[in-house]
Steps between C-alpha positions, in 0.01 A plus 500: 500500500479747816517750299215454222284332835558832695410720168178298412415459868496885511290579251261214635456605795482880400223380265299307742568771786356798263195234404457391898533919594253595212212264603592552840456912446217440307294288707569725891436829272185375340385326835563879686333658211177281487513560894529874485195545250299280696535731778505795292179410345311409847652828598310682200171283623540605878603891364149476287284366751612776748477806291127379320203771697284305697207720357373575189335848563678758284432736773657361806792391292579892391456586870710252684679229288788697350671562865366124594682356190822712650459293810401187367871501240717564871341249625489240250871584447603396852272185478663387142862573603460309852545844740136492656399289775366208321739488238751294401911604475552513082832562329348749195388834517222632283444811329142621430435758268173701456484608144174735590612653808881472515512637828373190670772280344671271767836322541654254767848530631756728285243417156513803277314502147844639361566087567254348261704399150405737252428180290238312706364889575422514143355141471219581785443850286402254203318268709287802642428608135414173366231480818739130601429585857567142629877465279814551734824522384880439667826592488830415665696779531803636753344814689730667760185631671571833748670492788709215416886462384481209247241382215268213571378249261095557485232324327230765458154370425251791394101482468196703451205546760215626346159572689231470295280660749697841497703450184827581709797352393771377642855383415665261763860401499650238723917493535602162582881489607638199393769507740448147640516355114820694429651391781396080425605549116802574606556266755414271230737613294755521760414138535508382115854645457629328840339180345594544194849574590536217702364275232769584253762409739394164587414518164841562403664266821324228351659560142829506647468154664381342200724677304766432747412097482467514143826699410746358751542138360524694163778752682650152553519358204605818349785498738568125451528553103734820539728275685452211264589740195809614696665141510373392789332128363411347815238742550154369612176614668319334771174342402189553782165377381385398203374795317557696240814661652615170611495313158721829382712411709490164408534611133790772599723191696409299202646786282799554707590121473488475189660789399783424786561157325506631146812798580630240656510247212586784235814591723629145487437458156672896462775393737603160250453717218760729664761268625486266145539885306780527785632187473485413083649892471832402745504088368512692106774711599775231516450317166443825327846611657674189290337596224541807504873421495456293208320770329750759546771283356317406189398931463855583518603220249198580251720646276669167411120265443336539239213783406218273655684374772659883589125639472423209747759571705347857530121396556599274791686780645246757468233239635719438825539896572114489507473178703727637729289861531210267525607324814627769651164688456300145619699511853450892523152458489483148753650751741268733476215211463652365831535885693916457525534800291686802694602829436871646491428870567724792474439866390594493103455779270210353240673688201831296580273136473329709197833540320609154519240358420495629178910408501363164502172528276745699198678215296133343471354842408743537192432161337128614518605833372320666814632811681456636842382844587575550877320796668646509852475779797766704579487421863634184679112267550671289786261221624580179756450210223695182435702588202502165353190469503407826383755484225278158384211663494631778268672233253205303464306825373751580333553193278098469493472816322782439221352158459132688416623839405519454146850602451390884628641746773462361878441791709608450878374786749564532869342693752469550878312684781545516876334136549604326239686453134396337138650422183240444197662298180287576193482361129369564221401175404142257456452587828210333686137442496217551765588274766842408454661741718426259782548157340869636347596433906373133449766253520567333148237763337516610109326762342507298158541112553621468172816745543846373555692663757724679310756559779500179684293575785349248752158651545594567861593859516240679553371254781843527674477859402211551697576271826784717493317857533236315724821387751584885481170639580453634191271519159637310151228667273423456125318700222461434202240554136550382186693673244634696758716307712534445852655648826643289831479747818722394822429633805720491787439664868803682601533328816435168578180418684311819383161429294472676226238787381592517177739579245736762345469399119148418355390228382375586140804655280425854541468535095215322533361648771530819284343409232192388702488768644467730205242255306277546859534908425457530141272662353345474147490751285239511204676714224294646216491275171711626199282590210491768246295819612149381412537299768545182315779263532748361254501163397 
């Protein structure tokens, strides 16, 4: 707001001051100008009235007027510019040329005709041939006249006297210095930039106080809602007044309540949820021990029921493997819902947790006729991680992929860089649609509803999977298209505490990557149709 007032105040004011100077110019020149051809013109009269022969006769004015008329220009000359006795001081000079006898021309003060403008010379030359004996014409001009250092600003005024009675002519020109109306103009102007100046500063001052009494309650509640965002729920701003700022306020605490009393019903209702997961996960855990028992007892005797009963036998037991997995997963992820989830941390090399992982991942990868192809670094990629953990995270992509590979190879890759290391599992199997590399992480989440979980999986995983990286400071990443498969990046920081920047391994299998980039650069090629010479083709 100071700002944009202080631009358009500028131009304003330098608007109005070039306007306000202009006039102002206009109206002291054209006052000094209608002044100086006044007295130019009364000048012309006086000059006339002095130099017109008091007689008539032809013969007395051939014997004694020409040196009279000499006489008669001196002294009118000293009356006109104020140096005779009952003259007047006057700031011109004059210039009086006789265009019969150029010998009696006159001049006041340092005058010389080299000073009259060639311009308003030429004008009075036109005048005289026209026979416009009573037209004057002006100039303003700068004339450094002699015997002076610096130019002056001059209005010159020049005019014909012609006598009628002798047909002399005359050419009279008056410089006017218009000192005195430089020096005012720019005074004034002086002046209109001092005012203006000042008026854009208060200008400006003024701005900043109502910008300052507008913005700081805003600066406030800006402030206020930072803090609110941050956590801090028992923020609130004081209400003065009853404006417009006031009733935000109003609305703001209003807000602030509400908002206050609303986290704090969804974190009771999050906490119950929490404890009775808790609590129905560690109640489960001791009947499902006894039967358990009982389950194990009737698995190793199955061989002695009959087929339906034996086949029973192995349902339940398979059913109670997954229960258990289930619970297990259901308390993992009420500790991380509750924020009791810690880290065990010790340097580990990543190809070690790699390696057994896939130990563990191998039985279930030959009943689903699915191989591994490892591609591992030749150097040790030793990070700080929790190795359980870590070797979770791996299993669970692992088993994820044979479960939606499609019986093909598995590829498992691991990289590193300074800051960090990754291992990227990738199959070749439906893979996923646009979208679903975000909602795979979703607890309980299937690509195809209808699909049986071929492996016995709880739907937790990935979620655990995830919490898991997140715990480490790290990325659990998918991609995935159809038909082509999918790929599961992890990204760990080598040391714990360090954000990360980015990753060793990318994201996108780098066949595909490949082959985008060579359908971005190719070109095609029009070849020439196949035909017989006449240049027609076969059917």
């Amino acid at each position: 707001m100071v700002t944009s007032t202080l631009v358009i105040s500028v131009i304003v004011v330098v608007v109005l001051g070039t306007f306000l100077f202009g006039q102002i110019n206009k109206s002291v020149v054209d006052s000094s100008q209608r002044t100086a051809a006044s007295e130019a013109f009364a000048d012309r009269l006086q000059i006339a009235d002095a130099l017109t022969p008091e007689t008539d006769d032809p013969a007395k004015q051939a014997a004694g007027a020409e040196p009279a008329a000499g006489n008669l220009l001196d002294e009118v000359m000293d009356t006109i510019t104020g140096s005779g006795e009952n003259g007047s001081e006057k700031r011109y000079e004059v210039l009086i040329l006789n265009l019969t006898s150029p010998g009696q021309s006159r001049a006041s003060g340092s005058v010389v005709p080299a000073d009259v403008p060639l311009t308003l010379k030429l004008a009075l030359q036109r005048n005289i041939r026209a026979y416009k004996w009573e037209d004057a014409t002006g100039s303003i001009q700068t004339i450094r006249f002699r015997g002076e250092s610096q130019p002056r600003l001059t209005y010159v005024v020049g005019g014909i006297v012609h006598l009628t009675t002798n047909g002399r002519t005359y050419e009279v020109y008056h410089f006017f210095p218009f000192d005195e109306e430089e020096e005012l103009l720019s005074n004034v102007r002086l002046a209109i930039v001092v005012v203006g100046l000042g008026l854009v500063l208060l200008l400006a001052a003024i701005a900043y106080l109502v910008a300052r009494q507008v913005v700081t309650p805003v600066r406030l509640a800006r402030q206020a809602a930072e803090r609110l965002a941050s956590g801090r729920l028992d923020e609130r701003l004081k209400v003065r007044g009853e404006d417009d700022l006031a009733r935000l306020a109003n609305s703001f605490n209003e807000m602030a309540a509400n908002l206050a009393l609303k986290i704090h019903q969804l974190e009771e209702l999050s906490q119950v949820q929490r404890q009775f997961v808790s609590d129905v996960s560690h109640e489960l855990r001791t009947p499902l021990t006894t039967v358990r028992m009982a389950a194990d007892l009737l698995y190793d005797a199955r061989e002695d029921f009959e087929p339906m009963a034996a086949r029973s036998a192995e349902l339940m037991q398979a059913q109670l493997e997954r229960f258990e997995s289930m619970l297990a997963d259901l308390l993992e992820i009420s500790r991380y819902d509750a924020g009791a989830a810690t880290l065990d941390l010790e340097p580990v090399d990543i190809r070690d947790v790699v390696l057994r992982a896939i130990g563990d991942s191998e039985a279930l990868a030959e009943r689903h006729g699915t191989r591994f192809e490892l591609r591992l670094p030749n150097e040790p990629c030793v990070a700080e991680i929790d190795n359980r953990r870590v070797e979770r995270i791996l299993r669970n992509l692992l088993f994820n992929a044979i479960e939606h590979g499609e019986g093909r190879d598995i590829v498992v890759t691991v990289g590193a860089d300074r800051d960090a290391v990754a291992v990227a599992v990738r199959d070749h199997g439906i893979g996923l649609k646009a979208g679903e590399d975000t909602m795979v992480f979703d607890r309980f989440w299937r690509a195809d509803p209808s699909r049986a979980r071929t492996i016995g999986g709880t739907g937790l995983g990935l979620a655990i999977s995830r919490e898991d990286a997140g715990l480490h400071g790290g990325w659990l990443q998918a991609w995935g298209q159809p038909g082509e498969g999918s790929q599961f990046r992890l990204t760990l920081p080598r040391s714990a505490g360090v954000d990360l920047k980015g990753s060793p391994l990318s994201l996108v299998p780098p066949e595909i990557e490949m082959r985008r980039t060579w359908r971005t650069s190719m070109t095609p090629v029009l070849l020439p149709a196949s035909g017989d010479g006449d240049g027609h083709d076969e059917d």
